[in-house]
mmCIF file of C-alpha atoms and ligand atoms in Angstrom:
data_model
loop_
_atom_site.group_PDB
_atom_site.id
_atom_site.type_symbol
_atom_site.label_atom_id
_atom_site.label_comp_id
_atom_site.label_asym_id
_atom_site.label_seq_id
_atom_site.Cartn_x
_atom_site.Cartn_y
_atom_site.Cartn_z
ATOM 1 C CA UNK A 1 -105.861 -122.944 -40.320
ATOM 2 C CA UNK A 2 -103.023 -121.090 -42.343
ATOM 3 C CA UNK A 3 -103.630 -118.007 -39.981
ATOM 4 C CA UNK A 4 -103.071 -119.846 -37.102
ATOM 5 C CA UNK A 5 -100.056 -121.518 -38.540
ATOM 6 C CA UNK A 6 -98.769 -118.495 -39.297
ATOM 7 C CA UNK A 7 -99.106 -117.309 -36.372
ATOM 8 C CA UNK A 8 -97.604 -119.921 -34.528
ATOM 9 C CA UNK A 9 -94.288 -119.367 -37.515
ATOM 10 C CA UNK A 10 -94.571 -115.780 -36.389
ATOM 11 C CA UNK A 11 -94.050 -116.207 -32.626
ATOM 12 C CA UNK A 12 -91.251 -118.768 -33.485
ATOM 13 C CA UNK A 13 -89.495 -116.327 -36.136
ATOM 14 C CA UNK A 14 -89.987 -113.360 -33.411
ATOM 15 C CA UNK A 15 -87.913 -115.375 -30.286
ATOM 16 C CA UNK A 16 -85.561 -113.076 -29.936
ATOM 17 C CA UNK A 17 -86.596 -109.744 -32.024
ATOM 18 C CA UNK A 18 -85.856 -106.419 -30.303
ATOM 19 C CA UNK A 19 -88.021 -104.033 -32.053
ATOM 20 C CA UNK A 20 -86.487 -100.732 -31.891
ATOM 21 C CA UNK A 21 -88.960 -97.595 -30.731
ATOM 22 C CA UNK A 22 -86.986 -95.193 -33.093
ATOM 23 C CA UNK A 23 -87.256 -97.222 -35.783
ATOM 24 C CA UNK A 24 -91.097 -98.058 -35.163
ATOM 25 C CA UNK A 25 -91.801 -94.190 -34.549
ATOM 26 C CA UNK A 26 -90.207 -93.448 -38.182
ATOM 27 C CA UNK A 27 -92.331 -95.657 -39.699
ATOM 28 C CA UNK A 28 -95.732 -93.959 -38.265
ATOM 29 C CA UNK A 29 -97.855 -92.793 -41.027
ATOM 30 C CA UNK A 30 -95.893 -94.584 -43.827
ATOM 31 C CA UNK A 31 -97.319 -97.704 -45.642
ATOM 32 C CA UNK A 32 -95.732 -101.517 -45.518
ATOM 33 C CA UNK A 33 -94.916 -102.353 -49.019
ATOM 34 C CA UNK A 34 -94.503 -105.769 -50.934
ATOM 35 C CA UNK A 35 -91.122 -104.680 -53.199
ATOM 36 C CA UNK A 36 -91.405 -107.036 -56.245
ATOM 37 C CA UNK A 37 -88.071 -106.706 -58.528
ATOM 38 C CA UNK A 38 -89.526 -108.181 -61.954
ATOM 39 C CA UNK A 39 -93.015 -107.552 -60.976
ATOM 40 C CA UNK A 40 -94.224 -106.815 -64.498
ATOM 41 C CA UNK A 41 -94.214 -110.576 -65.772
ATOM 42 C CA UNK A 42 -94.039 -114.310 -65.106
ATOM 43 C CA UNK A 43 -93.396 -115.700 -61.591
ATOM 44 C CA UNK A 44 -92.840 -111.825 -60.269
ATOM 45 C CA UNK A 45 -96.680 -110.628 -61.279
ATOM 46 C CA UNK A 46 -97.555 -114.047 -60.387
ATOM 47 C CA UNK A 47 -95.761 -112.892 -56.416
ATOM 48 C CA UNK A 48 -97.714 -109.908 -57.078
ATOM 49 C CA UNK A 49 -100.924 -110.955 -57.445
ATOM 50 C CA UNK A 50 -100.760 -114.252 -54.619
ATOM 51 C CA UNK A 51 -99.201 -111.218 -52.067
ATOM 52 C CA UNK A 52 -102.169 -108.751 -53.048
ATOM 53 C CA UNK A 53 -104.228 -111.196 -51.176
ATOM 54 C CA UNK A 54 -102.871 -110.332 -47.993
ATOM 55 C CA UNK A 55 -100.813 -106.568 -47.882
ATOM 56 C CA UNK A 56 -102.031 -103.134 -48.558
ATOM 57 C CA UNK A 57 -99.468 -102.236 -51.160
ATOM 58 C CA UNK A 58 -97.295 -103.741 -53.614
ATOM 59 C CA UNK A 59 -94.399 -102.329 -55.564
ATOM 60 C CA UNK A 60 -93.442 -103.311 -59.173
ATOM 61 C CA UNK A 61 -89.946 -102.826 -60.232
ATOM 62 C CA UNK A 62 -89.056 -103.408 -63.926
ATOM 63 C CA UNK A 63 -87.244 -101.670 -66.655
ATOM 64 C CA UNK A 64 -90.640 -101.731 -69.600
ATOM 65 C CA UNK A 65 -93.421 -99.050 -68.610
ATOM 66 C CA UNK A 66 -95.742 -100.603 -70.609
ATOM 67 C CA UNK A 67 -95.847 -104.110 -69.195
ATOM 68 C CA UNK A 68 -95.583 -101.992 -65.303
ATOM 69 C CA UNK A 69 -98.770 -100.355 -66.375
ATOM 70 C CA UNK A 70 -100.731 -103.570 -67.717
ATOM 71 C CA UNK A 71 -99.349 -105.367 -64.700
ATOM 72 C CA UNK A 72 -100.644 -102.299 -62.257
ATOM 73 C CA UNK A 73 -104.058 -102.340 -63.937
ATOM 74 C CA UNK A 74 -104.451 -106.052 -63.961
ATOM 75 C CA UNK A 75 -103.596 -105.918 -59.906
ATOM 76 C CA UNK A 76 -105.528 -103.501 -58.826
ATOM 77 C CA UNK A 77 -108.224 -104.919 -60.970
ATOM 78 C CA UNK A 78 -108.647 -108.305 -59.438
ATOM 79 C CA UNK A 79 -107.555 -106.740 -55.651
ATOM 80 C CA UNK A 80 -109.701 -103.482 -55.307
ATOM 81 C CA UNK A 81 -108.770 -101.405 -52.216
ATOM 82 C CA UNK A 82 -104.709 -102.230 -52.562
ATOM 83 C CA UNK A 83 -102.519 -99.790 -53.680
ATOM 84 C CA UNK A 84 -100.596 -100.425 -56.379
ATOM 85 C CA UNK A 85 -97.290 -98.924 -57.665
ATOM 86 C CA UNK A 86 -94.774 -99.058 -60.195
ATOM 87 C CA UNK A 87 -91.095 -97.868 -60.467
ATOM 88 C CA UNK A 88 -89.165 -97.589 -63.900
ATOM 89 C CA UNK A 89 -85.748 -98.824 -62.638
ATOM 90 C CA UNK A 90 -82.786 -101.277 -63.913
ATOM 91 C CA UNK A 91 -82.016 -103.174 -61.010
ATOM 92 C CA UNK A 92 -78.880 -103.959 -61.842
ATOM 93 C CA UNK A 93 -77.546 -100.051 -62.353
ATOM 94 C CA UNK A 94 -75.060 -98.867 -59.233
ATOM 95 C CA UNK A 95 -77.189 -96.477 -58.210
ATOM 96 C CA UNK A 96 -80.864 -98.630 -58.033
ATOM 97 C CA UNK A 97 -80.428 -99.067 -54.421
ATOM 98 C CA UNK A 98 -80.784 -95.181 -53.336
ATOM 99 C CA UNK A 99 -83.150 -94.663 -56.423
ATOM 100 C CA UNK A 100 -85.458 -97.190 -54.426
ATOM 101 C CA UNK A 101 -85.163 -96.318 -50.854
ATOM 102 C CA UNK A 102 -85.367 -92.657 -52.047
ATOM 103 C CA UNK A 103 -88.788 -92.794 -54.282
ATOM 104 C CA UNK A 104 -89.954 -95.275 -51.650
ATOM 105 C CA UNK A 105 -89.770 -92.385 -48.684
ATOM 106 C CA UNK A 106 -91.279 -89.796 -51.410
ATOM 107 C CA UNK A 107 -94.219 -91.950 -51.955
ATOM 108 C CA UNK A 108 -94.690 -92.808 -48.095
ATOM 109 C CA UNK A 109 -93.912 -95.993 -48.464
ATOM 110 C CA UNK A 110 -91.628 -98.161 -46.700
ATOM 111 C CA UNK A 111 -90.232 -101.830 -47.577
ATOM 112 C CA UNK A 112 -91.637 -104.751 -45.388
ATOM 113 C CA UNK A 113 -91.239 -107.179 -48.120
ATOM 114 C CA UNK A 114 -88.467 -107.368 -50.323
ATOM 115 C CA UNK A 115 -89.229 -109.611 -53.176
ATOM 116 C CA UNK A 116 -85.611 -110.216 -55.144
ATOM 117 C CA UNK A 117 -87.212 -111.473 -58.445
ATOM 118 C CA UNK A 118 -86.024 -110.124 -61.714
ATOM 119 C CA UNK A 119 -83.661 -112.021 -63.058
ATOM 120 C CA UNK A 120 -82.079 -112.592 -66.690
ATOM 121 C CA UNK A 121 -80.612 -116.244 -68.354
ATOM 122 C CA UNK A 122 -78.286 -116.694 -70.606
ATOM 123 C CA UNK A 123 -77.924 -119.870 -72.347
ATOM 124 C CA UNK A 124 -75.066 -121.246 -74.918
ATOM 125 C CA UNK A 125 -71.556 -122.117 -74.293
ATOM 126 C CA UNK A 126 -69.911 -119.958 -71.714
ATOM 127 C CA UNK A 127 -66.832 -119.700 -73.555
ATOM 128 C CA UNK A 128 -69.695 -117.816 -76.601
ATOM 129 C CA UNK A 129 -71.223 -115.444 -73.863
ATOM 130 C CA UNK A 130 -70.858 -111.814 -74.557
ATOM 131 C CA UNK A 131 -68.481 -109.631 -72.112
ATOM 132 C CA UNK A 132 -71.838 -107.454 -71.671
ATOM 133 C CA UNK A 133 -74.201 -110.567 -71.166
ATOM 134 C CA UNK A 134 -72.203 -111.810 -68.442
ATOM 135 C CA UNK A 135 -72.078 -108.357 -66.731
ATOM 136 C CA UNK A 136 -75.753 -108.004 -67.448
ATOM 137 C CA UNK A 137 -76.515 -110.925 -66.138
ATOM 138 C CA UNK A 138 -73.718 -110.577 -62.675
ATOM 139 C CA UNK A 139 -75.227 -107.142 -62.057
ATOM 140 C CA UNK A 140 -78.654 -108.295 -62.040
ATOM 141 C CA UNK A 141 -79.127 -111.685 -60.571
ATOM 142 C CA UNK A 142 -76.280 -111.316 -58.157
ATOM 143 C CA UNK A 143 -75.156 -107.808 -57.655
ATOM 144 C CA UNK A 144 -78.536 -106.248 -57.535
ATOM 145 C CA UNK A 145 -79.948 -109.176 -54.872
ATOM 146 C CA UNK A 146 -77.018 -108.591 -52.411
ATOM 147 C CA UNK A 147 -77.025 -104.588 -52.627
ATOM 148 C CA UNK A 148 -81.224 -104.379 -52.243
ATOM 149 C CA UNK A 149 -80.860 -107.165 -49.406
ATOM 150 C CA UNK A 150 -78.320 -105.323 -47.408
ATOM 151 C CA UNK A 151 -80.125 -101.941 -47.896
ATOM 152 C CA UNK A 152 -83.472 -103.242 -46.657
ATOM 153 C CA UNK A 153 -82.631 -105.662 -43.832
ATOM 154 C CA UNK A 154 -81.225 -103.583 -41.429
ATOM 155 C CA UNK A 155 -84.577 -101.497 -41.633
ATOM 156 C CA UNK A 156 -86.759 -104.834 -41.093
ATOM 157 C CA UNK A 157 -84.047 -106.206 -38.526
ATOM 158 C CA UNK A 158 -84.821 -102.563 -36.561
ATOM 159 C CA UNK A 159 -88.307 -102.996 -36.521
ATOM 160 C CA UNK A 160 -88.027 -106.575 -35.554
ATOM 161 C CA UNK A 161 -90.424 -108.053 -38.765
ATOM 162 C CA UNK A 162 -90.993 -107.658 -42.599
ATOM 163 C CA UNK A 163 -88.474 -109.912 -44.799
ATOM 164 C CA UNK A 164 -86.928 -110.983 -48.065
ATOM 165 C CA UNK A 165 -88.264 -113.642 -50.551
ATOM 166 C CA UNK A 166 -85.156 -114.396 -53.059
ATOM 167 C CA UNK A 167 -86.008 -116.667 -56.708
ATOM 168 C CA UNK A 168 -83.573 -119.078 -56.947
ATOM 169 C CA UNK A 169 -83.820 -122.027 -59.113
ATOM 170 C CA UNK A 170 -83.507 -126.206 -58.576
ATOM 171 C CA UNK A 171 -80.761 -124.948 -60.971
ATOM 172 C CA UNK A 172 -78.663 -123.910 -57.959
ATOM 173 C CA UNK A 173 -78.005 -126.949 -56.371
ATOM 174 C CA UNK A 174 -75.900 -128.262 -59.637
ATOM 175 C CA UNK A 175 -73.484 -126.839 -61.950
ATOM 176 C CA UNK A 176 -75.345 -126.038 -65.475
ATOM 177 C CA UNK A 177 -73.754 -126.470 -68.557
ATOM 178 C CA UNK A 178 -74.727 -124.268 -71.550
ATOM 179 C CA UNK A 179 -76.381 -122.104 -68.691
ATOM 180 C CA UNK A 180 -73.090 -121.475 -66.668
ATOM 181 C CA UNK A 181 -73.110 -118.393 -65.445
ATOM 182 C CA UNK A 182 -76.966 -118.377 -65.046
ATOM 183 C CA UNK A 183 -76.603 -121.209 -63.139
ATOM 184 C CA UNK A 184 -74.118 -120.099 -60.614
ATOM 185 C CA UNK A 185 -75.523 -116.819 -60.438
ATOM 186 C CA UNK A 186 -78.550 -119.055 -58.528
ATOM 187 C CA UNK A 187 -76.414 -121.110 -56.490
ATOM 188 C CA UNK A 188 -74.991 -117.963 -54.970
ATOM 189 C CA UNK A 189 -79.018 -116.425 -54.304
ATOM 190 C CA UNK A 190 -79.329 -120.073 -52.539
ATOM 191 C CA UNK A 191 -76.064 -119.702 -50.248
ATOM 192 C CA UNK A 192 -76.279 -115.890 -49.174
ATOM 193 C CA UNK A 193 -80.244 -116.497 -48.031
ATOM 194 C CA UNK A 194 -79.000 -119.517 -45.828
ATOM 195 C CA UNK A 195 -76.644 -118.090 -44.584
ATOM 196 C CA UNK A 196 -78.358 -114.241 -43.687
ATOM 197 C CA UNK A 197 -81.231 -116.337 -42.459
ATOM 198 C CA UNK A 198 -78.852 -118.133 -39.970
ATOM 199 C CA UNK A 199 -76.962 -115.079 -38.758
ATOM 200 C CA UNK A 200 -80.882 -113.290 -38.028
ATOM 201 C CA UNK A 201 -82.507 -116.473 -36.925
ATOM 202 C CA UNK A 202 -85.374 -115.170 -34.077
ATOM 203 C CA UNK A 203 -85.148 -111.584 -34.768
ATOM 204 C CA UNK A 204 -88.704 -111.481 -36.278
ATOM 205 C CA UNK A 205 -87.395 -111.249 -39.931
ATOM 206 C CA UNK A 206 -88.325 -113.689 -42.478
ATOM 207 C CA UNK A 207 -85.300 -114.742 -45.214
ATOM 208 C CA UNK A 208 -86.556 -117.575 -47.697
ATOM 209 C CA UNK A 209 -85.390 -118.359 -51.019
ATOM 210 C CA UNK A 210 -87.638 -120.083 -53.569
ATOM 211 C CA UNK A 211 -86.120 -122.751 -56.191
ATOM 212 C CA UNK A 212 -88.831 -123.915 -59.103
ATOM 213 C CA UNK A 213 -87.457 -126.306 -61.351
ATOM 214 C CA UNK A 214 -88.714 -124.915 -65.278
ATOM 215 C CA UNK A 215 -91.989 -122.391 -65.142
ATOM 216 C CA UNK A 216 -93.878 -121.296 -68.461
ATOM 217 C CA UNK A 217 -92.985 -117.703 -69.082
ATOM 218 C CA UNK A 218 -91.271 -115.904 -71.328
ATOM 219 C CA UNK A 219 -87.818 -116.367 -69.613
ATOM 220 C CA UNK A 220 -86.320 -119.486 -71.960
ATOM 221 C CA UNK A 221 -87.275 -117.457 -75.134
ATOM 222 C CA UNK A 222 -85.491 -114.346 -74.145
ATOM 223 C CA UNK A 223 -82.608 -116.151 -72.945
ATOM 224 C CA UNK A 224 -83.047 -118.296 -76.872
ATOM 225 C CA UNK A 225 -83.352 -121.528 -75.066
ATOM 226 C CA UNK A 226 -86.324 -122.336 -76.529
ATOM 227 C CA UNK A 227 -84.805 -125.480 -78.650
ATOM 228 C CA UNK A 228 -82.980 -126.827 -75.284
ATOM 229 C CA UNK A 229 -84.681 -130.246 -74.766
ATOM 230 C CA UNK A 230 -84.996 -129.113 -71.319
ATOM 231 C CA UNK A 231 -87.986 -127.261 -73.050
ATOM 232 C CA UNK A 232 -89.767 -130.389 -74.316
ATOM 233 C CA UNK A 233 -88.973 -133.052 -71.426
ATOM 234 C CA UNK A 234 -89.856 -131.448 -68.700
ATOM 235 C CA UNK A 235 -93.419 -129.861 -68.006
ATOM 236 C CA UNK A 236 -93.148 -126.517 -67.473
ATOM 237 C CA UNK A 237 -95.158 -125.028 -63.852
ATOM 238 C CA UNK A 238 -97.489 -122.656 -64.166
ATOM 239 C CA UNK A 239 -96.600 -119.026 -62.434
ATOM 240 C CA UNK A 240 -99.579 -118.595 -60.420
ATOM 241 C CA UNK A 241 -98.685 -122.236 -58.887
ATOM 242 C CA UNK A 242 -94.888 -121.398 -57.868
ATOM 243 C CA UNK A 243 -96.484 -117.707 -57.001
ATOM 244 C CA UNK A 244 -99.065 -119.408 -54.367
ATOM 245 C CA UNK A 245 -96.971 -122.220 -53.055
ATOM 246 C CA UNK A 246 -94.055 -119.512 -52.467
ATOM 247 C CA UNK A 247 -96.238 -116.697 -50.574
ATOM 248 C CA UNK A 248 -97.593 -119.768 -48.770
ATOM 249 C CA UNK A 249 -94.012 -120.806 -47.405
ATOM 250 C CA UNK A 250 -92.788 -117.506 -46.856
ATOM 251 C CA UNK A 251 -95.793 -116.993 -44.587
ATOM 252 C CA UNK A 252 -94.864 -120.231 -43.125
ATOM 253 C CA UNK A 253 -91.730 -118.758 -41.854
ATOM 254 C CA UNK A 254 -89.766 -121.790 -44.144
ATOM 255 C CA UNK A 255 -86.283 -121.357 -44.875
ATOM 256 C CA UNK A 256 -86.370 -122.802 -49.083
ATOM 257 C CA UNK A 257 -88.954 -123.412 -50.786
ATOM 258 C CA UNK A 258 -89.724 -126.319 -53.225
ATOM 259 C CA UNK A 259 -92.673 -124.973 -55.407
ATOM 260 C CA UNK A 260 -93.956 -128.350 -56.310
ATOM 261 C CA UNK A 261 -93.398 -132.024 -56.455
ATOM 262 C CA UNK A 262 -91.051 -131.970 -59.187
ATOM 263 C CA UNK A 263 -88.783 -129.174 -57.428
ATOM 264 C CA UNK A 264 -89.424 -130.992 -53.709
ATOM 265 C CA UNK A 265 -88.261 -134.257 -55.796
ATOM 266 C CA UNK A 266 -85.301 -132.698 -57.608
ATOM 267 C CA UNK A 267 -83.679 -131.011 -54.621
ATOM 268 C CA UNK A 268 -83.698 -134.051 -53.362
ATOM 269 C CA UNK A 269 -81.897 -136.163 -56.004
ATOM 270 C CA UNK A 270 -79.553 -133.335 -56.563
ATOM 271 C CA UNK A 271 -78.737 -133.548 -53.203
ATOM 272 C CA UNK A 272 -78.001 -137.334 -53.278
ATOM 273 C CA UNK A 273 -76.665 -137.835 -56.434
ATOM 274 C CA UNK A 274 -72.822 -137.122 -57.693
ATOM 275 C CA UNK A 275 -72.256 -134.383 -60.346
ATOM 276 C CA UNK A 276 -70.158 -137.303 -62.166
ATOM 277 C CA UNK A 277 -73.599 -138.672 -63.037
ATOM 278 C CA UNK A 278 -76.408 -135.961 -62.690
ATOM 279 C CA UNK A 279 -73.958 -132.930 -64.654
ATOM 280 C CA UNK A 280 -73.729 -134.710 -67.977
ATOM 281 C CA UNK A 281 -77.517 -134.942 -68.001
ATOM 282 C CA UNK A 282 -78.101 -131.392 -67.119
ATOM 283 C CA UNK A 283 -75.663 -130.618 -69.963
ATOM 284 C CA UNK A 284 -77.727 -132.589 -72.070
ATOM 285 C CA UNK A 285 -81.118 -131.512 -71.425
ATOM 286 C CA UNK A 286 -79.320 -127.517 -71.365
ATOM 287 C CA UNK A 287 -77.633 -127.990 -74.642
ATOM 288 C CA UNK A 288 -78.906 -125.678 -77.567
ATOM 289 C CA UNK A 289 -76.606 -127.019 -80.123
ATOM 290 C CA UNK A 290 -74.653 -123.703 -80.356
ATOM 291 C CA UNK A 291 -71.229 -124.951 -81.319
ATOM 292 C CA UNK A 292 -68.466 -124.407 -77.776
ATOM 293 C CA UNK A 293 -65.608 -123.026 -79.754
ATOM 294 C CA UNK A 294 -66.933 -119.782 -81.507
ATOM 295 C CA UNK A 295 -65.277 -118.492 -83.984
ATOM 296 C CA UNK A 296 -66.047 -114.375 -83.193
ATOM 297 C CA UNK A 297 -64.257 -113.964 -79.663
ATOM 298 C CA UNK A 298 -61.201 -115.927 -80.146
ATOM 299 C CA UNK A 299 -57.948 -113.460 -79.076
HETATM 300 N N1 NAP B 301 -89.103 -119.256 -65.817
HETATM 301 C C1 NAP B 301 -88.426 -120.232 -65.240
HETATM 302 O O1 NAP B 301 -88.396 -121.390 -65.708
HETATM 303 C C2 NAP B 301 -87.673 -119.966 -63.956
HETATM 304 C C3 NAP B 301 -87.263 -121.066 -63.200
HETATM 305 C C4 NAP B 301 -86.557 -120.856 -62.028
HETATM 306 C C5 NAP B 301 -86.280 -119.553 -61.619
HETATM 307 N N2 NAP B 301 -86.689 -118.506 -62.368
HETATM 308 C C6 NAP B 301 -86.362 -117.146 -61.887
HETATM 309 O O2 NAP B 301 -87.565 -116.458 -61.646
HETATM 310 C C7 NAP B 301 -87.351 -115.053 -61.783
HETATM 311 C C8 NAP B 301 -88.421 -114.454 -62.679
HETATM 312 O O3 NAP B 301 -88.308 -115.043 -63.958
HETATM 313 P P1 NAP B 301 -89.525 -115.188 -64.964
HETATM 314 O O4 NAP B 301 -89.522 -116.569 -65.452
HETATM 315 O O5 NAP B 301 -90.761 -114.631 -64.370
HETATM 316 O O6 NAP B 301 -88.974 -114.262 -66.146
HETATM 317 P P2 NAP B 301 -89.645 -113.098 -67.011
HETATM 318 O O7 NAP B 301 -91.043 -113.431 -67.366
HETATM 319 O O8 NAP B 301 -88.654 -112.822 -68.084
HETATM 320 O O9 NAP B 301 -89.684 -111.866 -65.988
HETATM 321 C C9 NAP B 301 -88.516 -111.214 -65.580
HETATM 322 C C10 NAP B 301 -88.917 -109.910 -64.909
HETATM 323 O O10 NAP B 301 -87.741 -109.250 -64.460
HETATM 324 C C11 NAP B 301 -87.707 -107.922 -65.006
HETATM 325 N N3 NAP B 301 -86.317 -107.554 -65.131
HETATM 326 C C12 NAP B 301 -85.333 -108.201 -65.799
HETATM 327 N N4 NAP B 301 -84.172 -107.549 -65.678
HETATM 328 C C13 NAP B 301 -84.419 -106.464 -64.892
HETATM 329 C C14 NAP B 301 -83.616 -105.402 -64.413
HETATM 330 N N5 NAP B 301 -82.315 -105.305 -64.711
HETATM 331 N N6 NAP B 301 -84.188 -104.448 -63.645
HETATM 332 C C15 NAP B 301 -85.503 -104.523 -63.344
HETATM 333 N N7 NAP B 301 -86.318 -105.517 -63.755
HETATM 334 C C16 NAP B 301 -85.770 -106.467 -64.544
HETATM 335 C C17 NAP B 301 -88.475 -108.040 -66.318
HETATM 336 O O11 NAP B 301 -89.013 -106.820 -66.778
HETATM 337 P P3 NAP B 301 -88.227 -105.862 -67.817
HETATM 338 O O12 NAP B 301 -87.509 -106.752 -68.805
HETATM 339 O O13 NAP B 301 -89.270 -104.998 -68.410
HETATM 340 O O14 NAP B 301 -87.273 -105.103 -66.958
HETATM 341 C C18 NAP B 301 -89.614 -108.958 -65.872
HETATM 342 O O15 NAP B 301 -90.573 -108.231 -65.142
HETATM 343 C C19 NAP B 301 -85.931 -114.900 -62.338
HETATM 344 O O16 NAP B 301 -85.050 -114.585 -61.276
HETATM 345 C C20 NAP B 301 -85.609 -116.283 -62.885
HETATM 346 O O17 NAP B 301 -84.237 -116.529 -62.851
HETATM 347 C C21 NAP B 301 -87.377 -118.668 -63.540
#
């Protein structure tokens, strides 16, 4: 049933795709890969695992060599016959984009599938962020999404399929107090994959963006939002959930994807609903109780 489906999305999505010979011919003898930014942990091994099911090699991407390995072994563990591979990188660096394309053509590898995943919080009164946070957080949620996008889709574009799953967040439909920056960083994931997937509608490429509303990893306590009451009034998804409901729409050939009820029913309230009332609850359920007027960045 989900093969036909996707076969039927895959004839819809392919309309008006112009596969190029020269591109097809450079890609003889190389291998389609899954590229998963953040593949190490949470919703990005998750991606890794739920796309293992159907590819013959997946890419992780992540800045820790030890969780890369664990997450390589656990892979190829549970999905014998794929081939799995890791690549040390910070995303977020200038130069991540050539690093990538470059180790990709060493290994024989080429990128069907990007997978824009990794992605850093920061939570707290914007006006206590750190100058470095805030460029940590630009370079890699933002910066790092639009420079691997525009890299990788003229390839797929050429060849007339392959395509690019972004993680958003339900946060990107609202503006997020005590998660500002984080926040907006989502909102602009959410409005470049709308609008690249309207420019390439037909051309065989898939562009879909994913917004879960809160998912148990390891995220809120790296980003110290574990006392937020965000974290105790709303149920946290599991990865492997958001992971299977994701691959499932991308294959689908859907646009943005609502991992869930409770993401399916918050876009839709967010959509309805003014800021004047839906902000000050956001700010509530964000706040960490870190005090808005710090006393260590004051000039
Ligand atoms: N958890 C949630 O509630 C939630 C909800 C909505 C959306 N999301 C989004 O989902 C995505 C994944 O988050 P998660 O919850 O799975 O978080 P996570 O468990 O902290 O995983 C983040 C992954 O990104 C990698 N990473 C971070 N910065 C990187 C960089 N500069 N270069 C390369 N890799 C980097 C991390 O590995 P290293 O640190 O080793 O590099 C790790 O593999 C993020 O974009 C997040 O914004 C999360």
């Amino acid at each position: 049933m989900m093969e036909s489906l996707e076969n039927v999305a895959t004839r819809w999505l392919n309309r008006r795709a112009e596969p190029q010979p020269s591109a097809l011919a450079a890609i003889e003898g190389l291998t389609p890969a899954v590229v998963i930014t953040g593949g190490s942990s949470g919703i990005g091994l998750a991606l890794a695992h739920e796309f293992a099911k159907h590819v013959s090699a997946i890419v992780l991407v992540a800045r820790t060599q030890s969780r890369l390995d664990g997450a390589s072994a656990a892979i190829a563990n549970q999905h014998p016959g794929i081939r799995v591979e890791t690549l040390l990188l910070d995303i977020g660096r200038p130069e991540a984009v050539d690093a990538i394309t470059t180790w990709l053509a060493e290994q024989r590898l080429y990128c069907d599938v990007l997978v824009n995943n990794a992605g850093v919080g920061q939570s707290g009164p914007f006006s206590a962020s750190t100058p470095d946070g805030l460029d940590t957080l630009i370079a890699t949620n933002i910066a790092a999404v639009a420079r691997l996008t525009r890299a990788m889709l003229p390839g797929m574009l050429a060849r007339g399929r392959g395509g690019i799953l972004s993680i958003a967040s339900l946060g990107a439909l609202i503006p997020g107090p005590h998660q500002a920056t984080y926040y907006a960083s989502k909102a602009f994931v959410v409005s470049l994959s709308e609008a690249i997937r309207s420019e390439i509608a037909g051309r065989g490429v898939r562009v879909a963006v994913i917004l879960p509303g809160p998912v148990e990893t390891r995220f809120h306590a790296r980003m110290d939002a574990e006392g937020a009451l965000y974290r105790h009034f709303l149920k946290a998804a599991s990865p492997d959930r958001v992971a299977m409901q994701a691959v499932r729409g991308y294959r689908l050939g859907r646009g943005l994807i609502a991992p869930g009820i409770v993401p399916t029913l918050g876009i839709a309230v967010l959509r309805i609903m003014p800021h004047a009332i839906t902000v000050p609850v956001v700010r509530w359920l964000l706040d960490t109780g870190r005090p808005v007027l710090p006393t260590d960045n004051v000039r």
